[in-house]
Amino acid sequence: MDLITELGTSTATAGHPSGVVARRSTVRHYLMCPPTHFDVTYSINPWMDPGKPTDQSIAMSQWQRIHDQLVDLGHTVDLIPPLPGLPDMVFAANGATVYGDRALVARFRFPERVAESAGYLDWFAARGLSVQQATRQNEGEGDYLAAGPWLLAGNGFRTDRRAHVETEEYFGRAVIGLTLVNDKFYHLDTALAALDERTIMYYPDAFTPGSQAILRELFPDAIIATAEDAEAFGLNAVSDGEHVLMPEGAANLTAQLRNAGFEPIGMDVSELLRAGGGVKCCTLELHDQRAQ
Ligand code: ARG
């Protein structure tokens, strides 16, 4: 019996006579950065058009709702101070990858974001974590997602494939390299989300055929997103194992999540999406002792 079947048979029945798997949330610890300086003043992904006006106050209220929803669900959310002149710093997922008491801080691909790393180095050092900055291009949890024993690791647009080796060694966790091919889905967290230890959802066409084969092999029961789901940024989701905060509008994905026993919570991220960001981009998960 594989793990997924086992989960289904052991927990499906209680409270779910229909046979839907009962999902269970666990308490999480996140780091977020308020969009105080949010703007689109340059373009480093196809979603960004500096010619179009942005509204900082709308971005702030959309961000605040994500923050408050996570707190309402019982999770701890810490804040890192936003630095002036860094309009993308709201996308905290890119700042680092964190496990236990170790943080590997990002080395950004584009000069426009490079100065964000100093903020993360300081923040983690001040909290007593062992901190190191990646030596290769590495955009943190934008490209590294924990799924069970593995760290699923994106490359192709931002994080350098050679950075995967460094991350694997730093955390002592097996890295599964996945190559992205569509520049609209430039970080792994725009094309794939880990829902719990053994369940993921993803958009196959965002990956090379080889990476698709790896995902099929490791996650045969994954939830598969349509092009419309992916275009609505529906995969840029944060799951606590039960509740899935995700950009609203990914109708097929939302229905599939519900059928699979998850509780999708749609969030309006229209303004944040002008910078190519959504729910997960705003949320760095600290896989540390405070999450127990
Ligand atoms: N404008 C930002 C960039 O292109 C958006 C980052 C979104 N973050 C993410 N985790 N996908 O870098």
PDB file of C-alpha atoms and ligand atoms in Angstrom:
ATOM      1  CA  MET A   1       0.000   0.000   0.000  1.00  0.00           C
ATOM      2  CA  ASP A   2       1.508   3.313  -0.900  1.00  0.00           C
ATOM      3  CA  LEU A   3       1.486   6.307   1.395  1.00  0.00           C
ATOM      4  CA  ILE A   4      -1.317   8.063  -0.400  1.00  0.00           C
ATOM      5  CA  THR A   5      -3.619   5.044  -0.300  1.00  0.00           C
ATOM      6  CA  GLU A   6      -2.763   4.608   3.348  1.00  0.00           C
ATOM      7  CA  LEU A   7      -3.663   8.225   4.107  1.00  0.00           C
ATOM      8  CA  GLY A   8      -6.914   7.777   2.246  1.00  0.00           C
ATOM      9  CA  THR A   9      -7.984   4.630   4.049  1.00  0.00           C
ATOM     10  CA  SER A  10      -6.883   5.656   7.520  1.00  0.00           C
ATOM     11  CA  THR A  11      -8.447   9.091   7.627  1.00  0.00           C
ATOM     12  CA  ALA A  12     -11.075   9.141   4.918  1.00  0.00           C
ATOM     13  CA  THR A  13     -13.903   7.665   6.892  1.00  0.00           C
ATOM     14  CA  ALA A  14     -14.040   9.738  10.086  1.00  0.00           C
ATOM     15  CA  GLY A  15     -16.429  12.590   9.494  1.00  0.00           C
ATOM     16  CA  HIS A  16     -16.298  12.071   5.763  1.00  0.00           C
ATOM     17  CA  PRO A  17     -18.745   9.334   4.844  1.00  0.00           C
ATOM     18  CA  SER A  18     -18.479  10.404   1.217  1.00  0.00           C
ATOM     19  CA  GLY A  19     -14.957   8.994   1.179  1.00  0.00           C
ATOM     20  CA  VAL A  20     -13.272  12.388   0.829  1.00  0.00           C
ATOM     21  CA  VAL A  21      -9.862  12.389   2.483  1.00  0.00           C
ATOM     22  CA  ALA A  22      -9.898  14.349   5.751  1.00  0.00           C
ATOM     23  CA  ARG A  23      -7.069  16.849   5.571  1.00  0.00           C
ATOM     24  CA  ARG A  24      -5.410  18.139   8.694  1.00  0.00           C
ATOM     25  CA  SER A  25      -3.747  21.502   9.138  1.00  0.00           C
ATOM     26  CA  THR A  26      -0.569  21.987  11.153  1.00  0.00           C
ATOM     27  CA  VAL A  27       0.514  25.240  12.759  1.00  0.00           C
ATOM     28  CA  ARG A  28       2.909  27.195  10.558  1.00  0.00           C
ATOM     29  CA  HIS A  29       5.320  30.092  10.956  1.00  0.00           C
ATOM     30  CA  TYR A  30       5.589  32.627   8.160  1.00  0.00           C
ATOM     31  CA  LEU A  31       7.536  35.772   7.378  1.00  0.00           C
ATOM     32  CA  MET A  32       5.885  38.549   5.378  1.00  0.00           C
ATOM     33  CA  CYS A  33       6.916  42.051   4.256  1.00  0.00           C
ATOM     34  CA  PRO A  34       4.315  44.827   3.982  1.00  0.00           C
ATOM     35  CA  PRO A  35       4.057  46.380   0.485  1.00  0.00           C
ATOM     36  CA  THR A  36       4.816  49.869   1.829  1.00  0.00           C
ATOM     37  CA  HIS A  37       6.991  50.647  -1.193  1.00  0.00           C
ATOM     38  CA  PHE A  38       5.052  48.539  -3.722  1.00  0.00           C
ATOM     39  CA  ASP A  39       5.270  49.716  -7.324  1.00  0.00           C
ATOM     40  CA  VAL A  40       6.093  48.458 -10.802  1.00  0.00           C
ATOM     41  CA  THR A  41       9.013  50.603 -11.933  1.00  0.00           C
ATOM     42  CA  TYR A  42      10.862  47.977 -14.004  1.00  0.00           C
ATOM     43  CA  SER A  43      10.021  44.726 -15.776  1.00  0.00           C
ATOM     44  CA  ILE A  44      11.763  41.477 -14.872  1.00  0.00           C
ATOM     45  CA  ASN A  45       8.893  39.113 -15.677  1.00  0.00           C
ATOM     46  CA  PRO A  46       6.143  39.180 -18.336  1.00  0.00           C
ATOM     47  CA  TRP A  47       3.462  40.249 -15.826  1.00  0.00           C
ATOM     48  CA  MET A  48       5.199  43.568 -15.124  1.00  0.00           C
ATOM     49  CA  ASP A  49       4.384  46.641 -17.204  1.00  0.00           C
ATOM     50  CA  PRO A  50       5.897  49.827 -15.745  1.00  0.00           C
ATOM     51  CA  GLY A  51       3.681  51.816 -18.148  1.00  0.00           C
ATOM     52  CA  LYS A  52       0.557  50.853 -16.204  1.00  0.00           C
ATOM     53  CA  PRO A  53      -0.321  52.672 -12.988  1.00  0.00           C
ATOM     54  CA  THR A  54      -0.279  50.789  -9.688  1.00  0.00           C
ATOM     55  CA  ASP A  55      -2.169  51.540  -6.499  1.00  0.00           C
ATOM     56  CA  GLN A  56      -0.119  51.022  -3.357  1.00  0.00           C
ATOM     57  CA  SER A  57      -3.148  51.202  -1.072  1.00  0.00           C
ATOM     58  CA  ILE A  58      -4.938  48.401  -2.954  1.00  0.00           C
ATOM     59  CA  ALA A  59      -1.757  46.304  -2.807  1.00  0.00           C
ATOM     60  CA  MET A  60      -1.602  46.959   0.929  1.00  0.00           C
ATOM     61  CA  SER A  61      -5.203  45.892   1.578  1.00  0.00           C
ATOM     62  CA  GLN A  62      -4.799  42.734  -0.544  1.00  0.00           C
ATOM     63  CA  TRP A  63      -1.612  41.885   1.322  1.00  0.00           C
ATOM     64  CA  GLN A  64      -3.273  42.634   4.687  1.00  0.00           C
ATOM     65  CA  ARG A  65      -6.077  40.189   3.937  1.00  0.00           C
ATOM     66  CA  ILE A  66      -3.570  37.412   3.226  1.00  0.00           C
ATOM     67  CA  HIS A  67      -1.763  38.256   6.462  1.00  0.00           C
ATOM     68  CA  ASP A  68      -4.966  38.375   8.541  1.00  0.00           C
ATOM     69  CA  GLN A  69      -6.309  35.151   7.056  1.00  0.00           C
ATOM     70  CA  LEU A  70      -3.119  33.303   8.038  1.00  0.00           C
ATOM     71  CA  VAL A  71      -3.314  34.740  11.562  1.00  0.00           C
ATOM     72  CA  ASP A  72      -7.019  33.842  11.818  1.00  0.00           C
ATOM     73  CA  LEU A  73      -6.120  30.257  10.941  1.00  0.00           C
ATOM     74  CA  GLY A  74      -3.831  30.200  13.975  1.00  0.00           C
ATOM     75  CA  HIS A  75      -0.477  30.608  12.270  1.00  0.00           C
ATOM     76  CA  THR A  76       2.356  32.867  13.429  1.00  0.00           C
ATOM     77  CA  VAL A  77       3.260  35.626  10.998  1.00  0.00           C
ATOM     78  CA  ASP A  78       6.378  37.725  11.574  1.00  0.00           C
ATOM     79  CA  LEU A  79       7.129  40.860   9.609  1.00  0.00           C
ATOM     80  CA  ILE A  80      10.391  41.995   8.071  1.00  0.00           C
ATOM     81  CA  PRO A  81      10.701  45.786   7.672  1.00  0.00           C
ATOM     82  CA  PRO A  82      10.244  46.906   4.049  1.00  0.00           C
ATOM     83  CA  LEU A  83      13.216  48.802   2.641  1.00  0.00           C
ATOM     84  CA  PRO A  84      12.662  51.948   0.564  1.00  0.00           C
ATOM     85  CA  GLY A  85      13.514  51.715  -3.133  1.00  0.00           C
ATOM     86  CA  LEU A  86      12.776  47.970  -3.223  1.00  0.00           C
ATOM     87  CA  PRO A  87       9.248  47.699  -4.672  1.00  0.00           C
ATOM     88  CA  ASP A  88       9.391  43.868  -4.972  1.00  0.00           C
ATOM     89  CA  MET A  89      10.397  43.263  -1.350  1.00  0.00           C
ATOM     90  CA  VAL A  90       6.757  42.404  -0.567  1.00  0.00           C
ATOM     91  CA  PHE A  91       7.515  39.067  -2.236  1.00  0.00           C
ATOM     92  CA  ALA A  92       9.138  37.630   0.870  1.00  0.00           C
ATOM     93  CA  ALA A  93       9.151  34.071  -0.491  1.00  0.00           C
ATOM     94  CA  ASN A  94      12.168  35.061  -2.536  1.00  0.00           C
ATOM     95  CA  GLY A  95      14.234  36.298   0.394  1.00  0.00           C
ATOM     96  CA  ALA A  96      15.540  32.977   1.673  1.00  0.00           C
ATOM     97  CA  THR A  97      14.983  29.279   2.260  1.00  0.00           C
ATOM     98  CA  VAL A  98      14.700  28.319   5.940  1.00  0.00           C
ATOM     99  CA  TYR A  99      14.785  24.990   7.799  1.00  0.00           C
ATOM    100  CA  GLY A 100      15.309  24.536  11.527  1.00  0.00           C
ATOM    101  CA  ASP A 101      17.868  27.096  12.627  1.00  0.00           C
ATOM    102  CA  ARG A 102      19.451  27.589   9.209  1.00  0.00           C
ATOM    103  CA  ALA A 103      18.632  30.241   6.645  1.00  0.00           C
ATOM    104  CA  LEU A 104      20.085  30.364   3.146  1.00  0.00           C
ATOM    105  CA  VAL A 105      19.528  33.924   1.967  1.00  0.00           C
ATOM    106  CA  ALA A 106      18.811  34.689  -1.681  1.00  0.00           C
ATOM    107  CA  ARG A 107      21.196  35.865  -4.341  1.00  0.00           C
ATOM    108  CA  PHE A 108      18.867  37.606  -6.778  1.00  0.00           C
ATOM    109  CA  ARG A 109      19.236  37.368 -10.527  1.00  0.00           C
ATOM    110  CA  PHE A 110      18.271  40.968 -11.310  1.00  0.00           C
ATOM    111  CA  PRO A 111      20.152  44.007  -9.957  1.00  0.00           C
ATOM    112  CA  GLU A 112      16.830  45.665  -9.058  1.00  0.00           C
ATOM    113  CA  ARG A 113      16.307  43.150  -6.226  1.00  0.00           C
ATOM    114  CA  VAL A 114      19.883  42.532  -5.062  1.00  0.00           C
ATOM    115  CA  ALA A 115      19.682  44.919  -2.062  1.00  0.00           C
ATOM    116  CA  GLU A 116      16.808  42.906  -0.511  1.00  0.00           C
ATOM    117  CA  SER A 117      19.267  40.198   0.585  1.00  0.00           C
ATOM    118  CA  ALA A 118      20.885  42.473   3.185  1.00  0.00           C
ATOM    119  CA  GLY A 119      17.522  42.883   4.926  1.00  0.00           C
ATOM    120  CA  TYR A 120      17.103  39.101   5.168  1.00  0.00           C
ATOM    121  CA  LEU A 121      20.698  38.512   6.301  1.00  0.00           C
ATOM    122  CA  ASP A 122      20.131  40.998   9.144  1.00  0.00           C
ATOM    123  CA  TRP A 123      16.685  39.710  10.062  1.00  0.00           C
ATOM    124  CA  PHE A 124      17.733  36.075  10.437  1.00  0.00           C
ATOM    125  CA  ALA A 125      21.032  36.891  12.126  1.00  0.00           C
ATOM    126  CA  ALA A 126      19.200  39.061  14.690  1.00  0.00           C
ATOM    127  CA  ARG A 127      17.043  36.032  15.534  1.00  0.00           C
ATOM    128  CA  GLY A 128      20.018  33.797  16.156  1.00  0.00           C
ATOM    129  CA  LEU A 129      19.770  31.622  13.055  1.00  0.00           C
ATOM    130  CA  SER A 130      22.837  30.392  11.202  1.00  0.00           C
ATOM    131  CA  VAL A 131      22.771  32.525   8.106  1.00  0.00           C
ATOM    132  CA  GLN A 132      24.599  32.273   4.834  1.00  0.00           C
ATOM    133  CA  GLN A 133      23.992  33.932   1.510  1.00  0.00           C
ATOM    134  CA  ALA A 134      23.813  31.640  -1.501  1.00  0.00           C
ATOM    135  CA  THR A 135      26.880  31.907  -3.717  1.00  0.00           C
ATOM    136  CA  ARG A 136      24.923  31.203  -6.917  1.00  0.00           C
ATOM    137  CA  GLN A 137      21.693  32.783  -8.144  1.00  0.00           C
ATOM    138  CA  ASN A 138      19.066  31.457  -5.787  1.00  0.00           C
ATOM    139  CA  GLU A 139      15.662  33.073  -5.233  1.00  0.00           C
ATOM    140  CA  GLY A 140      14.703  31.290  -2.034  1.00  0.00           C
ATOM    141  CA  GLU A 141      11.307  29.706  -1.635  1.00  0.00           C
ATOM    142  CA  GLY A 142      10.194  31.177  -4.919  1.00  0.00           C
ATOM    143  CA  ASP A 143      12.143  28.218  -6.313  1.00  0.00           C
ATOM    144  CA  TYR A 144      12.364  25.800  -3.359  1.00  0.00           C
ATOM    145  CA  LEU A 145       9.245  24.071  -2.072  1.00  0.00           C
ATOM    146  CA  ALA A 146       9.268  21.402   0.618  1.00  0.00           C
ATOM    147  CA  ALA A 147       7.270  18.273  -0.165  1.00  0.00           C
ATOM    148  CA  GLY A 148       7.772  15.418   2.293  1.00  0.00           C
ATOM    149  CA  PRO A 149      11.460  14.496   2.419  1.00  0.00           C
ATOM    150  CA  TRP A 150      12.269  16.456  -0.724  1.00  0.00           C
ATOM    151  CA  LEU A 151      13.015  19.999  -1.601  1.00  0.00           C
ATOM    152  CA  LEU A 152      11.494  20.552  -5.027  1.00  0.00           C
ATOM    153  CA  ALA A 153      13.774  23.060  -6.726  1.00  0.00           C
ATOM    154  CA  GLY A 154      13.044  25.168  -9.782  1.00  0.00           C
ATOM    155  CA  ASN A 155      15.567  26.410 -12.312  1.00  0.00           C
ATOM    156  CA  GLY A 156      15.432  27.829 -15.793  1.00  0.00           C
ATOM    157  CA  PHE A 157      14.691  31.498 -15.133  1.00  0.00           C
ATOM    158  CA  ARG A 158      15.917  32.611 -11.704  1.00  0.00           C
ATOM    159  CA  THR A 159      17.633  30.017  -9.503  1.00  0.00           C
ATOM    160  CA  ASP A 160      20.764  28.558 -11.090  1.00  0.00           C
ATOM    161  CA  ARG A 161      20.752  24.783 -11.420  1.00  0.00           C
ATOM    162  CA  ARG A 162      24.195  24.764  -9.774  1.00  0.00           C
ATOM    163  CA  ALA A 163      22.655  26.498  -6.728  1.00  0.00           C
ATOM    164  CA  HIS A 164      20.651  23.322  -6.062  1.00  0.00           C
ATOM    165  CA  VAL A 165      23.809  21.486  -5.001  1.00  0.00           C
ATOM    166  CA  GLU A 166      24.661  24.194  -2.491  1.00  0.00           C
ATOM    167  CA  THR A 167      21.121  24.184  -1.066  1.00  0.00           C
ATOM    168  CA  GLU A 168      21.084  20.393  -0.771  1.00  0.00           C
ATOM    169  CA  GLU A 169      24.357  20.411   1.122  1.00  0.00           C
ATOM    170  CA  TYR A 170      23.411  23.350   3.361  1.00  0.00           C
ATOM    171  CA  PHE A 171      20.198  21.738   4.597  1.00  0.00           C
ATOM    172  CA  GLY A 172      21.035  18.050   4.149  1.00  0.00           C
ATOM    173  CA  ARG A 173      17.763  17.591   2.302  1.00  0.00           C
ATOM    174  CA  ALA A 174      17.418  15.881  -1.057  1.00  0.00           C
ATOM    175  CA  VAL A 175      16.826  18.328  -3.873  1.00  0.00           C
ATOM    176  CA  ILE A 176      14.726  17.348  -6.874  1.00  0.00           C
ATOM    177  CA  GLY A 177      15.649  19.697  -9.727  1.00  0.00           C
ATOM    178  CA  LEU A 178      12.782  20.782 -11.979  1.00  0.00           C
ATOM    179  CA  THR A 179      13.242  22.895 -15.091  1.00  0.00           C
ATOM    180  CA  LEU A 180      10.784  25.641 -15.981  1.00  0.00           C
ATOM    181  CA  VAL A 181      10.200  26.548 -19.639  1.00  0.00           C
ATOM    182  CA  ASN A 182       7.472  29.218 -19.792  1.00  0.00           C
ATOM    183  CA  ASP A 183       8.593  32.687 -18.717  1.00  0.00           C
ATOM    184  CA  LYS A 184       5.115  33.533 -17.357  1.00  0.00           C
ATOM    185  CA  PHE A 185       5.854  30.863 -14.751  1.00  0.00           C
ATOM    186  CA  TYR A 186       9.358  31.961 -13.916  1.00  0.00           C
ATOM    187  CA  HIS A 187       9.547  30.732 -10.315  1.00  0.00           C
ATOM    188  CA  LEU A 188       8.622  27.220  -9.200  1.00  0.00           C
ATOM    189  CA  ASP A 189       5.923  28.657  -6.914  1.00  0.00           C
ATOM    190  CA  THR A 190       4.060  30.046  -9.926  1.00  0.00           C
ATOM    191  CA  ALA A 191       3.706  26.554 -11.434  1.00  0.00           C
ATOM    192  CA  LEU A 192       3.554  24.176  -8.464  1.00  0.00           C
ATOM    193  CA  ALA A 193       2.342  24.191  -4.862  1.00  0.00           C
ATOM    194  CA  ALA A 194       2.936  21.677  -2.085  1.00  0.00           C
ATOM    195  CA  LEU A 195      -0.378  21.046  -0.327  1.00  0.00           C
ATOM    196  CA  ASP A 196       0.882  18.639   2.319  1.00  0.00           C
ATOM    197  CA  GLU A 197       3.746  16.194   2.825  1.00  0.00           C
ATOM    198  CA  ARG A 198       2.732  14.074  -0.128  1.00  0.00           C
ATOM    199  CA  THR A 199       0.284  16.052  -2.225  1.00  0.00           C
ATOM    200  CA  ILE A 200       1.167  18.692  -4.779  1.00  0.00           C
ATOM    201  CA  MET A 201      -0.673  20.556  -7.523  1.00  0.00           C
ATOM    202  CA  TYR A 202       1.075  21.765 -10.661  1.00  0.00           C
ATOM    203  CA  TYR A 203       0.785  22.898 -14.254  1.00  0.00           C
ATOM    204  CA  PRO A 204       2.648  20.347 -16.397  1.00  0.00           C
ATOM    205  CA  ASP A 205       3.233  22.601 -19.418  1.00  0.00           C
ATOM    206  CA  ALA A 206       5.358  24.947 -17.308  1.00  0.00           C
ATOM    207  CA  PHE A 207       8.022  22.190 -17.125  1.00  0.00           C
ATOM    208  CA  THR A 208      10.302  20.351 -19.556  1.00  0.00           C
ATOM    209  CA  PRO A 209       9.159  16.842 -20.565  1.00  0.00           C
ATOM    210  CA  GLY A 210      11.855  15.369 -18.320  1.00  0.00           C
ATOM    211  CA  SER A 211      10.691  17.332 -15.300  1.00  0.00           C
ATOM    212  CA  GLN A 212       7.078  16.379 -16.043  1.00  0.00           C
ATOM    213  CA  ALA A 213       8.127  12.719 -15.996  1.00  0.00           C
ATOM    214  CA  ILE A 214       9.836  13.195 -12.611  1.00  0.00           C
ATOM    215  CA  LEU A 215       6.707  14.818 -11.172  1.00  0.00           C
ATOM    216  CA  ARG A 216       4.458  12.035 -12.536  1.00  0.00           C
ATOM    217  CA  GLU A 217       6.713   9.418 -10.983  1.00  0.00           C
ATOM    218  CA  LEU A 218       7.010  11.077  -7.553  1.00  0.00           C
ATOM    219  CA  PHE A 219       3.456  12.374  -7.315  1.00  0.00           C
ATOM    220  CA  PRO A 220       1.146  10.091  -9.309  1.00  0.00           C
ATOM    221  CA  ASP A 221      -1.918  11.483  -7.512  1.00  0.00           C
ATOM    222  CA  ALA A 222      -1.073  15.155  -7.939  1.00  0.00           C
ATOM    223  CA  ILE A 223      -3.780  17.670  -8.724  1.00  0.00           C
ATOM    224  CA  ILE A 224      -3.242  18.881 -12.286  1.00  0.00           C
ATOM    225  CA  ALA A 225      -3.942  22.527 -13.111  1.00  0.00           C
ATOM    226  CA  THR A 226      -5.305  23.706 -16.450  1.00  0.00           C
ATOM    227  CA  ALA A 227      -3.775  26.556 -18.454  1.00  0.00           C
ATOM    228  CA  GLU A 228      -6.602  28.797 -17.167  1.00  0.00           C
ATOM    229  CA  ASP A 229      -5.799  27.901 -13.541  1.00  0.00           C
ATOM    230  CA  ALA A 230      -2.129  28.688 -14.098  1.00  0.00           C
ATOM    231  CA  GLU A 231      -2.915  31.967 -15.909  1.00  0.00           C
ATOM    232  CA  ALA A 232      -5.066  32.994 -12.924  1.00  0.00           C
ATOM    233  CA  PHE A 233      -1.925  32.382 -10.819  1.00  0.00           C
ATOM    234  CA  GLY A 234      -3.879  29.703  -8.939  1.00  0.00           C
ATOM    235  CA  LEU A 235      -0.764  27.666  -8.205  1.00  0.00           C
ATOM    236  CA  ASN A 236       0.788  30.484  -6.205  1.00  0.00           C
ATOM    237  CA  ALA A 237      -0.818  29.071  -3.100  1.00  0.00           C
ATOM    238  CA  VAL A 238      -0.033  28.606   0.592  1.00  0.00           C
ATOM    239  CA  SER A 239      -1.328  25.439   2.226  1.00  0.00           C
ATOM    240  CA  ASP A 240      -1.262  24.465   5.899  1.00  0.00           C
ATOM    241  CA  GLY A 241      -2.252  20.925   5.004  1.00  0.00           C
ATOM    242  CA  GLU A 242      -5.957  21.718   4.976  1.00  0.00           C
ATOM    243  CA  HIS A 243      -6.622  25.364   4.104  1.00  0.00           C
ATOM    244  CA  VAL A 244      -5.260  26.538   0.778  1.00  0.00           C
ATOM    245  CA  LEU A 245      -4.961  30.305   0.356  1.00  0.00           C
ATOM    246  CA  MET A 246      -4.778  30.958  -3.350  1.00  0.00           C
ATOM    247  CA  PRO A 247      -5.443  33.664  -5.912  1.00  0.00           C
ATOM    248  CA  GLU A 248      -9.157  33.619  -6.736  1.00  0.00           C
ATOM    249  CA  GLY A 249     -10.307  32.780 -10.243  1.00  0.00           C
ATOM    250  CA  ALA A 250      -8.713  29.364 -10.678  1.00  0.00           C
ATOM    251  CA  ALA A 251     -12.108  27.647 -10.917  1.00  0.00           C
ATOM    252  CA  ASN A 252     -11.053  24.164 -11.959  1.00  0.00           C
ATOM    253  CA  LEU A 253      -8.281  24.026  -9.369  1.00  0.00           C
ATOM    254  CA  THR A 254     -10.604  25.233  -6.622  1.00  0.00           C
ATOM    255  CA  ALA A 255     -13.130  22.502  -7.430  1.00  0.00           C
ATOM    256  CA  GLN A 256     -10.437  19.828  -7.531  1.00  0.00           C
ATOM    257  CA  LEU A 257      -9.039  20.957  -4.167  1.00  0.00           C
ATOM    258  CA  ARG A 258     -12.483  20.773  -2.600  1.00  0.00           C
ATOM    259  CA  ASN A 259     -13.052  17.284  -4.036  1.00  0.00           C
ATOM    260  CA  ALA A 260      -9.721  16.221  -2.585  1.00  0.00           C
ATOM    261  CA  GLY A 261     -10.788  17.362   0.904  1.00  0.00           C
ATOM    262  CA  PHE A 262      -8.889  20.666   1.053  1.00  0.00           C
ATOM    263  CA  GLU A 263     -10.491  23.991   1.890  1.00  0.00           C
ATOM    264  CA  PRO A 264      -9.552  26.513  -0.796  1.00  0.00           C
ATOM    265  CA  ILE A 265      -9.702  30.177   0.265  1.00  0.00           C
ATOM    266  CA  GLY A 266      -9.685  32.547  -2.713  1.00  0.00           C
ATOM    267  CA  MET A 267      -7.789  35.815  -2.255  1.00  0.00           C
ATOM    268  CA  ASP A 268      -7.927  38.904  -4.481  1.00  0.00           C
ATOM    269  CA  VAL A 269      -4.337  39.541  -5.619  1.00  0.00           C
ATOM    270  CA  SER A 270      -5.108  41.611  -8.727  1.00  0.00           C
ATOM    271  CA  GLU A 271      -2.801  44.484  -7.736  1.00  0.00           C
ATOM    272  CA  LEU A 272       0.064  42.274  -6.554  1.00  0.00           C
ATOM    273  CA  LEU A 273      -0.215  40.378  -9.826  1.00  0.00           C
ATOM    274  CA  ARG A 274       0.844  43.539 -11.674  1.00  0.00           C
ATOM    275  CA  ALA A 275       4.295  42.716 -10.334  1.00  0.00           C
ATOM    276  CA  GLY A 276       3.887  39.001 -11.097  1.00  0.00           C
ATOM    277  CA  GLY A 277       3.188  38.009  -7.509  1.00  0.00           C
ATOM    278  CA  GLY A 278       0.418  36.270  -5.589  1.00  0.00           C
ATOM    279  CA  VAL A 279      -0.303  34.636  -2.242  1.00  0.00           C
ATOM    280  CA  LYS A 280       2.734  32.375  -1.985  1.00  0.00           C
ATOM    281  CA  CYS A 281       5.134  35.033  -3.295  1.00  0.00           C
ATOM    282  CA  CYS A 282       4.185  37.187  -0.291  1.00  0.00           C
ATOM    283  CA  THR A 283       4.792  34.384   2.197  1.00  0.00           C
ATOM    284  CA  LEU A 284       8.100  32.867   3.280  1.00  0.00           C
ATOM    285  CA  GLU A 285       7.528  29.744   5.355  1.00  0.00           C
ATOM    286  CA  LEU A 286       9.974  29.356   8.231  1.00  0.00           C
ATOM    287  CA  HIS A 287      10.181  25.628   8.800  1.00  0.00           C
ATOM    288  CA  ASP A 288      11.412  26.089  12.351  1.00  0.00           C
ATOM    289  CA  GLN A 289      10.661  25.088  15.926  1.00  0.00           C
ATOM    290  CA  ARG A 290       8.067  27.883  16.331  1.00  0.00           C
ATOM    291  CA  ALA A 291       5.961  26.023  13.802  1.00  0.00           C
ATOM    292  CA  GLN A 292       5.489  23.022  16.122  1.00  0.00           C
TER     293      GLN A 292
HETATM  294  N1  ARG B   1       8.389  41.088  -9.480  1.00  0.00           N
HETATM  295  C1  ARG B   1       8.935  39.992  -8.738  1.00  0.00           C
HETATM  296  C2  ARG B   1      10.034  39.328  -9.529  1.00  0.00           C
HETATM  297  O1  ARG B   1       9.905  39.223 -10.707  1.00  0.00           O
HETATM  298  C3  ARG B   1       7.868  39.009  -8.391  1.00  0.00           C
HETATM  299  C4  ARG B   1       8.339  37.910  -7.506  1.00  0.00           C
HETATM  300  C5  ARG B   1       7.277  36.922  -7.202  1.00  0.00           C
HETATM  301  N2  ARG B   1       7.695  35.977  -6.250  1.00  0.00           N
HETATM  302  C6  ARG B   1       7.537  34.652  -6.317  1.00  0.00           C
HETATM  303  N3  ARG B   1       7.845  33.932  -5.283  1.00  0.00           N
HETATM  304  N4  ARG B   1       7.131  34.083  -7.406  1.00  0.00           N
HETATM  305  O2  ARG B   1      11.035  38.912  -9.005  1.00  0.00           O
END
